[in-house]
Amino acid sequence: ERYRRYLTNLRRRKAHTLSAAEEKLLASAGEMSQAPDTIYGSLADADLKFPDAVDAKGNKHPLTQGTFVSLEESSDRVLRQSAYENLYGTLASFKTTTAAILNAQNKQLKFFAEARKYDTAFEASLDATNVPTSVYLIETVHQNMDKMHRYVRLRKKLLGVDELHFYDVYTPLLKDVDKHIPYEQAKQTVYDALAPLGDDYRTILKNGFDHRWIDVYQNEGAYSAGTVVHPYVLLNYTGTLDSQFTLAHEMGHALHSYLSNKHQNPIDADYVIFVAEVASTCNEALLMEYLLGKTTDKKE
């Protein structure tokens, strides 16, 4: 009974499970097949360096993939444009290399999909997490693009620009609403906002806050790793509203992992990407409702 879920899932993929000799061959190629991902990670996260962004007054601002969004949130359009052009210009200078990495990744996915008798790499990818292709509703996005177009028109109008560029999409729509949120205040706000999840949940949350589960300040990318001891969360906290939401989001992942590891058998404790974002997005929704219910400032 303990292994029912595991065995049922294993049998579900019977048609795509090969002979022992074939499985051994695919397994031996597994580490080698990760080369495109490994190469891209080394390039993007370690080797790539970006020129400083320059603001309207000529001041320089360090530009990394970690600082990019906070620079794009600036009210200084010159700074935003500089950050955008320096980041994407640097990436574009490696376009032949990145195209080769992407091509290698596509070939890898195609090879394993065909070897396991799937019609497409798309089907193989979703089947690994037991998600039918019919659920992946790209067409729903296409049918609702009018909402995005309306939003972009509103953003263009409120920012007072003749032409909207990518470097205009992160900056606040309204002036004078930005405020710095100290990390301690952000923790308290997130703690208060998650009251609907109950005292047991918030006790674990506070334990994470108080016992160094979180690496707070800038590294390369925000991330939660659900280790068995307890989860570890890497943030790039910059004191913005976006940073506060990221804290709520990543702690959603952290507590999901913590509770799953605590209450599930090890063979069942892991969870697939299709449900991974539910806990984190739920936390963001609760934080949004809390902030909206608390403020009396129309602009805010």
PDB file of N, CA, C and O in Angstrom, residues 256-300:
ATOM      1  N   HIS A 256       5.624  24.533   1.567  1.00  0.00           N
ATOM      2  CA  HIS A 256       5.098  23.386   0.817  1.00  0.00           C
ATOM      3  C   HIS A 256       6.072  22.206   0.942  1.00  0.00           C
ATOM      4  O   HIS A 256       5.680  21.078   1.277  1.00  0.00           O
ATOM      5  N   SER A 257       7.361  22.489   0.713  1.00  0.00           N
ATOM      6  CA  SER A 257       8.378  21.433   0.808  1.00  0.00           C
ATOM      7  C   SER A 257       8.500  20.912   2.235  1.00  0.00           C
ATOM      8  O   SER A 257       8.587  19.696   2.469  1.00  0.00           O
ATOM      9  N   TYR A 258       8.512  21.829   3.208  1.00  0.00           N
ATOM     10  CA  TYR A 258       8.656  21.437   4.603  1.00  0.00           C
ATOM     11  C   TYR A 258       7.520  20.495   5.026  1.00  0.00           C
ATOM     12  O   TYR A 258       7.759  19.432   5.628  1.00  0.00           O
ATOM     13  N   LEU A 259       6.290  20.878   4.725  1.00  0.00           N
ATOM     14  CA  LEU A 259       5.133  20.082   5.140  1.00  0.00           C
ATOM     15  C   LEU A 259       5.050  18.762   4.382  1.00  0.00           C
ATOM     16  O   LEU A 259       4.669  17.735   4.947  1.00  0.00           O
ATOM     17  N   SER A 260       5.432  18.800   3.103  1.00  0.00           N
ATOM     18  CA  SER A 260       5.417  17.573   2.313  1.00  0.00           C
ATOM     19  C   SER A 260       6.449  16.583   2.838  1.00  0.00           C
ATOM     20  O   SER A 260       6.170  15.392   3.011  1.00  0.00           O
ATOM     21  N   ASN A 261       7.654  17.068   3.136  1.00  0.00           N
ATOM     22  CA  ASN A 261       8.696  16.189   3.675  1.00  0.00           C
ATOM     23  C   ASN A 261       8.335  15.655   5.056  1.00  0.00           C
ATOM     24  O   ASN A 261       8.687  14.529   5.417  1.00  0.00           O
ATOM     25  N   LYS A 262       7.623  16.465   5.827  1.00  0.00           N
ATOM     26  CA  LYS A 262       7.268  16.054   7.182  1.00  0.00           C
ATOM     27  C   LYS A 262       6.151  15.013   7.193  1.00  0.00           C
ATOM     28  O   LYS A 262       6.172  14.070   7.997  1.00  0.00           O
ATOM     29  N   HIS A 263       5.174  15.157   6.332  1.00  0.00           N
ATOM     30  CA  HIS A 263       3.962  14.338   6.424  1.00  0.00           C
ATOM     31  C   HIS A 263       3.854  13.224   5.387  1.00  0.00           C
ATOM     32  O   HIS A 263       3.025  12.332   5.540  1.00  0.00           O
ATOM     33  N   GLN A 264       4.671  13.264   4.342  1.00  0.00           N
ATOM     34  CA  GLN A 264       4.586  12.242   3.304  1.00  0.00           C
ATOM     35  C   GLN A 264       5.730  11.245   3.436  1.00  0.00           C
ATOM     36  O   GLN A 264       6.802  11.576   3.950  1.00  0.00           O
ATOM     37  N   ASN A 265       5.509  10.033   2.937  1.00  0.00           N
ATOM     38  CA  ASN A 265       6.611   9.091   2.809  1.00  0.00           C
ATOM     39  C   ASN A 265       7.629   9.670   1.839  1.00  0.00           C
ATOM     40  O   ASN A 265       7.252  10.382   0.901  1.00  0.00           O
ATOM     41  N   PRO A 266       8.909   9.393   2.036  1.00  0.00           N
ATOM     42  CA  PRO A 266       9.926   9.949   1.131  1.00  0.00           C
ATOM     43  C   PRO A 266       9.625   9.689  -0.338  1.00  0.00           C
ATOM     44  O   PRO A 266       9.883  10.540  -1.189  1.00  0.00           O
ATOM     45  N   ILE A 267       9.036   8.555  -0.640  1.00  0.00           N
ATOM     46  CA  ILE A 267       8.768   8.216  -2.041  1.00  0.00           C
ATOM     47  C   ILE A 267       7.652   9.070  -2.638  1.00  0.00           C
ATOM     48  O   ILE A 267       7.510   9.179  -3.849  1.00  0.00           O
ATOM     49  N   ASP A 268       6.851   9.710  -1.752  1.00  0.00           N
ATOM     50  CA  ASP A 268       5.739  10.546  -2.211  1.00  0.00           C
ATOM     51  C   ASP A 268       5.960  12.034  -1.946  1.00  0.00           C
ATOM     52  O   ASP A 268       5.125  12.859  -2.322  1.00  0.00           O
ATOM     53  N   ALA A 269       7.046  12.376  -1.282  1.00  0.00           N
ATOM     54  CA  ALA A 269       7.198  13.751  -0.781  1.00  0.00           C
ATOM     55  C   ALA A 269       7.488  14.769  -1.875  1.00  0.00           C
ATOM     56  O   ALA A 269       7.121  15.939  -1.743  1.00  0.00           O
ATOM     57  N   ASP A 270       8.135  14.345  -2.952  1.00  0.00           N
ATOM     58  CA  ASP A 270       8.445  15.295  -4.016  1.00  0.00           C
ATOM     59  C   ASP A 270       7.166  15.669  -4.762  1.00  0.00           C
ATOM     60  O   ASP A 270       6.180  14.937  -4.748  1.00  0.00           O
ATOM     61  N   TYR A 271       7.181  16.830  -5.416  1.00  0.00           N
ATOM     62  CA  TYR A 271       6.002  17.252  -6.167  1.00  0.00           C
ATOM     63  C   TYR A 271       6.436  17.799  -7.515  1.00  0.00           C
ATOM     64  O   TYR A 271       7.555  18.265  -7.691  1.00  0.00           O
ATOM     65  N   VAL A 272       5.517  17.721  -8.467  1.00  0.00           N
ATOM     66  CA  VAL A 272       5.865  18.088  -9.843  1.00  0.00           C
ATOM     67  C   VAL A 272       5.663  19.588 -10.059  1.00  0.00           C
ATOM     68  O   VAL A 272       4.948  20.267  -9.321  1.00  0.00           O
ATOM     69  N   ILE A 273       6.292  20.102 -11.116  1.00  0.00           N
ATOM     70  CA  ILE A 273       6.264  21.532 -11.406  1.00  0.00           C
ATOM     71  C   ILE A 273       4.839  22.034 -11.639  1.00  0.00           C
ATOM     72  O   ILE A 273       4.517  23.194 -11.378  1.00  0.00           O
ATOM     73  N   PHE A 274       3.961  21.143 -12.120  1.00  0.00           N
ATOM     74  CA  PHE A 274       2.595  21.555 -12.441  1.00  0.00           C
ATOM     75  C   PHE A 274       1.834  22.043 -11.213  1.00  0.00           C
ATOM     76  O   PHE A 274       0.940  22.881 -11.321  1.00  0.00           O
ATOM     77  N   VAL A 275       2.190  21.527 -10.033  1.00  0.00           N
ATOM     78  CA  VAL A 275       1.515  21.980  -8.803  1.00  0.00           C
ATOM     79  C   VAL A 275       2.426  22.830  -7.921  1.00  0.00           C
ATOM     80  O   VAL A 275       1.975  23.409  -6.942  1.00  0.00           O
ATOM     81  N   ALA A 276       3.709  22.932  -8.288  1.00  0.00           N
ATOM     82  CA  ALA A 276       4.672  23.623  -7.415  1.00  0.00           C
ATOM     83  C   ALA A 276       4.311  25.082  -7.176  1.00  0.00           C
ATOM     84  O   ALA A 276       4.557  25.619  -6.092  1.00  0.00           O
ATOM     85  N   GLU A 277       3.732  25.725  -8.192  1.00  0.00           N
ATOM     86  CA  GLU A 277       3.456  27.159  -8.066  1.00  0.00           C
ATOM     87  C   GLU A 277       2.139  27.463  -7.352  1.00  0.00           C
ATOM     88  O   GLU A 277       1.818  28.633  -7.120  1.00  0.00           O
ATOM     89  N   VAL A 278       1.364  26.447  -6.997  1.00  0.00           N
ATOM     90  CA  VAL A 278       0.076  26.698  -6.340  1.00  0.00           C
ATOM     91  C   VAL A 278       0.281  27.341  -4.969  1.00  0.00           C
ATOM     92  O   VAL A 278      -0.329  28.367  -4.642  1.00  0.00           O
ATOM     93  N   ALA A 279       1.158  26.758  -4.156  1.00  0.00           N
ATOM     94  CA  ALA A 279       1.378  27.265  -2.798  1.00  0.00           C
ATOM     95  C   ALA A 279       1.944  28.676  -2.823  1.00  0.00           C
ATOM     96  O   ALA A 279       1.544  29.543  -2.036  1.00  0.00           O
ATOM     97  N   SER A 280       2.886  28.931  -3.729  1.00  0.00           N
ATOM     98  CA  SER A 280       3.537  30.236  -3.786  1.00  0.00           C
ATOM     99  C   SER A 280       2.580  31.311  -4.295  1.00  0.00           C
ATOM    100  O   SER A 280       2.546  32.435  -3.773  1.00  0.00           O
ATOM    101  N   THR A 281       1.782  30.976  -5.316  1.00  0.00           N
ATOM    102  CA  THR A 281       0.833  31.948  -5.860  1.00  0.00           C
ATOM    103  C   THR A 281      -0.290  32.232  -4.874  1.00  0.00           C
ATOM    104  O   THR A 281      -0.789  33.362  -4.785  1.00  0.00           O
ATOM    105  N   CYS A 282      -0.679  31.225  -4.113  1.00  0.00           N
ATOM    106  CA  CYS A 282      -1.684  31.409  -3.057  1.00  0.00           C
ATOM    107  C   CYS A 282      -1.187  32.443  -2.037  1.00  0.00           C
ATOM    108  O   CYS A 282      -1.934  33.347  -1.638  1.00  0.00           O
ATOM    109  N   ASN A 283       0.066  32.325  -1.637  1.00  0.00           N
ATOM    110  CA  ASN A 283       0.645  33.296  -0.693  1.00  0.00           C
ATOM    111  C   ASN A 283       0.627  34.713  -1.264  1.00  0.00           C
ATOM    112  O   ASN A 283       0.336  35.681  -0.553  1.00  0.00           O
ATOM    113  N   GLU A 284       0.944  34.837  -2.539  1.00  0.00           N
ATOM    114  CA  GLU A 284       0.914  36.156  -3.174  1.00  0.00           C
ATOM    115  C   GLU A 284      -0.508  36.727  -3.186  1.00  0.00           C
ATOM    116  O   GLU A 284      -0.716  37.925  -2.952  1.00  0.00           O
ATOM    117  N   ALA A 285      -1.486  35.879  -3.480  1.00  0.00           N
ATOM    118  CA  ALA A 285      -2.883  36.337  -3.514  1.00  0.00           C
ATOM    119  C   ALA A 285      -3.331  36.806  -2.129  1.00  0.00           C
ATOM    120  O   ALA A 285      -4.016  37.833  -2.003  1.00  0.00           O
ATOM    121  N   LEU A 286      -2.929  36.087  -1.086  1.00  0.00           N
ATOM    122  CA  LEU A 286      -3.281  36.483   0.286  1.00  0.00           C
ATOM    123  C   LEU A 286      -2.610  37.801   0.662  1.00  0.00           C
ATOM    124  O   LEU A 286      -3.215  38.658   1.323  1.00  0.00           O
ATOM    125  N   LEU A 287      -1.354  37.973   0.246  1.00  0.00           N
ATOM    126  CA  LEU A 287      -0.651  39.229   0.521  1.00  0.00           C
ATOM    127  C   LEU A 287      -1.327  40.392  -0.202  1.00  0.00           C
ATOM    128  O   LEU A 287      -1.503  41.473   0.371  1.00  0.00           O
ATOM    129  N   MET A 288      -1.719  40.168  -1.445  1.00  0.00           N
ATOM    130  CA  MET A 288      -2.404  41.212  -2.205  1.00  0.00           C
ATOM    131  C   MET A 288      -3.705  41.630  -1.520  1.00  0.00           C
ATOM    132  O   MET A 288      -3.992  42.824  -1.348  1.00  0.00           O
ATOM    133  N   GLU A 289      -4.510  40.642  -1.104  1.00  0.00           N
ATOM    134  CA  GLU A 289      -5.781  40.945  -0.431  1.00  0.00           C
ATOM    135  C   GLU A 289      -5.542  41.697   0.875  1.00  0.00           C
ATOM    136  O   GLU A 289      -6.273  42.628   1.221  1.00  0.00           O
ATOM    137  N   TYR A 290      -4.517  41.296   1.593  1.00  0.00           N
ATOM    138  CA  TYR A 290      -4.194  41.945   2.870  1.00  0.00           C
ATOM    139  C   TYR A 290      -3.818  43.406   2.657  1.00  0.00           C
ATOM    140  O   TYR A 290      -4.301  44.304   3.357  1.00  0.00           O
ATOM    141  N   LEU A 291      -2.946  43.663   1.688  1.00  0.00           N
ATOM    142  CA  LEU A 291      -2.492  45.033   1.427  1.00  0.00           C
ATOM    143  C   LEU A 291      -3.641  45.910   0.925  1.00  0.00           C
ATOM    144  O   LEU A 291      -3.770  47.068   1.317  1.00  0.00           O
ATOM    145  N   LEU A 292      -4.474  45.357   0.060  1.00  0.00           N
ATOM    146  CA  LEU A 292      -5.619  46.122  -0.454  1.00  0.00           C
ATOM    147  C   LEU A 292      -6.619  46.446   0.657  1.00  0.00           C
ATOM    148  O   LEU A 292      -7.215  47.523   0.673  1.00  0.00           O
ATOM    149  N   GLY A 293      -6.776  45.495   1.568  1.00  0.00           N
ATOM    150  CA  GLY A 293      -7.725  45.715   2.666  1.00  0.00           C
ATOM    151  C   GLY A 293      -7.217  46.674   3.721  1.00  0.00           C
ATOM    152  O   GLY A 293      -8.005  47.240   4.492  1.00  0.00           O
ATOM    153  N   LYS A 294      -5.912  46.879   3.744  1.00  0.00           N
ATOM    154  CA  LYS A 294      -5.295  47.690   4.813  1.00  0.00           C
ATOM    155  C   LYS A 294      -5.111  49.146   4.402  1.00  0.00           C
ATOM    156  O   LYS A 294      -5.200  50.046   5.231  1.00  0.00           O
ATOM    157  N   THR A 295      -4.864  49.408   3.127  1.00  0.00           N
ATOM    158  CA  THR A 295      -4.517  50.768   2.708  1.00  0.00           C
ATOM    159  C   THR A 295      -5.747  51.667   2.560  1.00  0.00           C
ATOM    160  O   THR A 295      -6.843  51.186   2.229  1.00  0.00           O
ATOM    161  N   THR A 296      -5.542  52.954   2.816  1.00  0.00           N
ATOM    162  CA  THR A 296      -6.593  53.950   2.560  1.00  0.00           C
ATOM    163  C   THR A 296      -6.132  54.937   1.495  1.00  0.00           C
ATOM    164  O   THR A 296      -6.826  55.905   1.190  1.00  0.00           O
ATOM    165  N   ASP A 297      -4.940  54.672   0.937  1.00  0.00           N
ATOM    166  CA  ASP A 297      -4.348  55.532  -0.081  1.00  0.00           C
ATOM    167  C   ASP A 297      -4.782  55.040  -1.467  1.00  0.00           C
ATOM    168  O   ASP A 297      -4.446  53.912  -1.859  1.00  0.00           O
ATOM    169  N   LYS A 298      -5.523  55.868  -2.184  1.00  0.00           N
ATOM    170  CA  LYS A 298      -6.042  55.457  -3.492  1.00  0.00           C
ATOM    171  C   LYS A 298      -4.911  55.090  -4.469  1.00  0.00           C
ATOM    172  O   LYS A 298      -5.003  54.121  -5.222  1.00  0.00           O
ATOM    173  N   LYS A 299      -3.840  55.890  -4.455  1.00  0.00           N
ATOM    174  CA  LYS A 299      -2.704  55.602  -5.356  1.00  0.00           C
ATOM    175  C   LYS A 299      -2.072  54.251  -5.024  1.00  0.00           C
ATOM    176  O   LYS A 299      -1.727  53.474  -5.895  1.00  0.00           O
ATOM    177  N   GLU A 300      -1.917  54.013  -3.725  1.00  0.00           N
ATOM    178  CA  GLU A 300      -1.313  52.739  -3.317  1.00  0.00           C
ATOM    179  C   GLU A 300      -2.185  51.574  -3.737  1.00  0.00           C
ATOM    180  O   GLU A 300      -1.722  50.548  -4.200  1.00  0.00           O
TER     181      GLU A 300
END
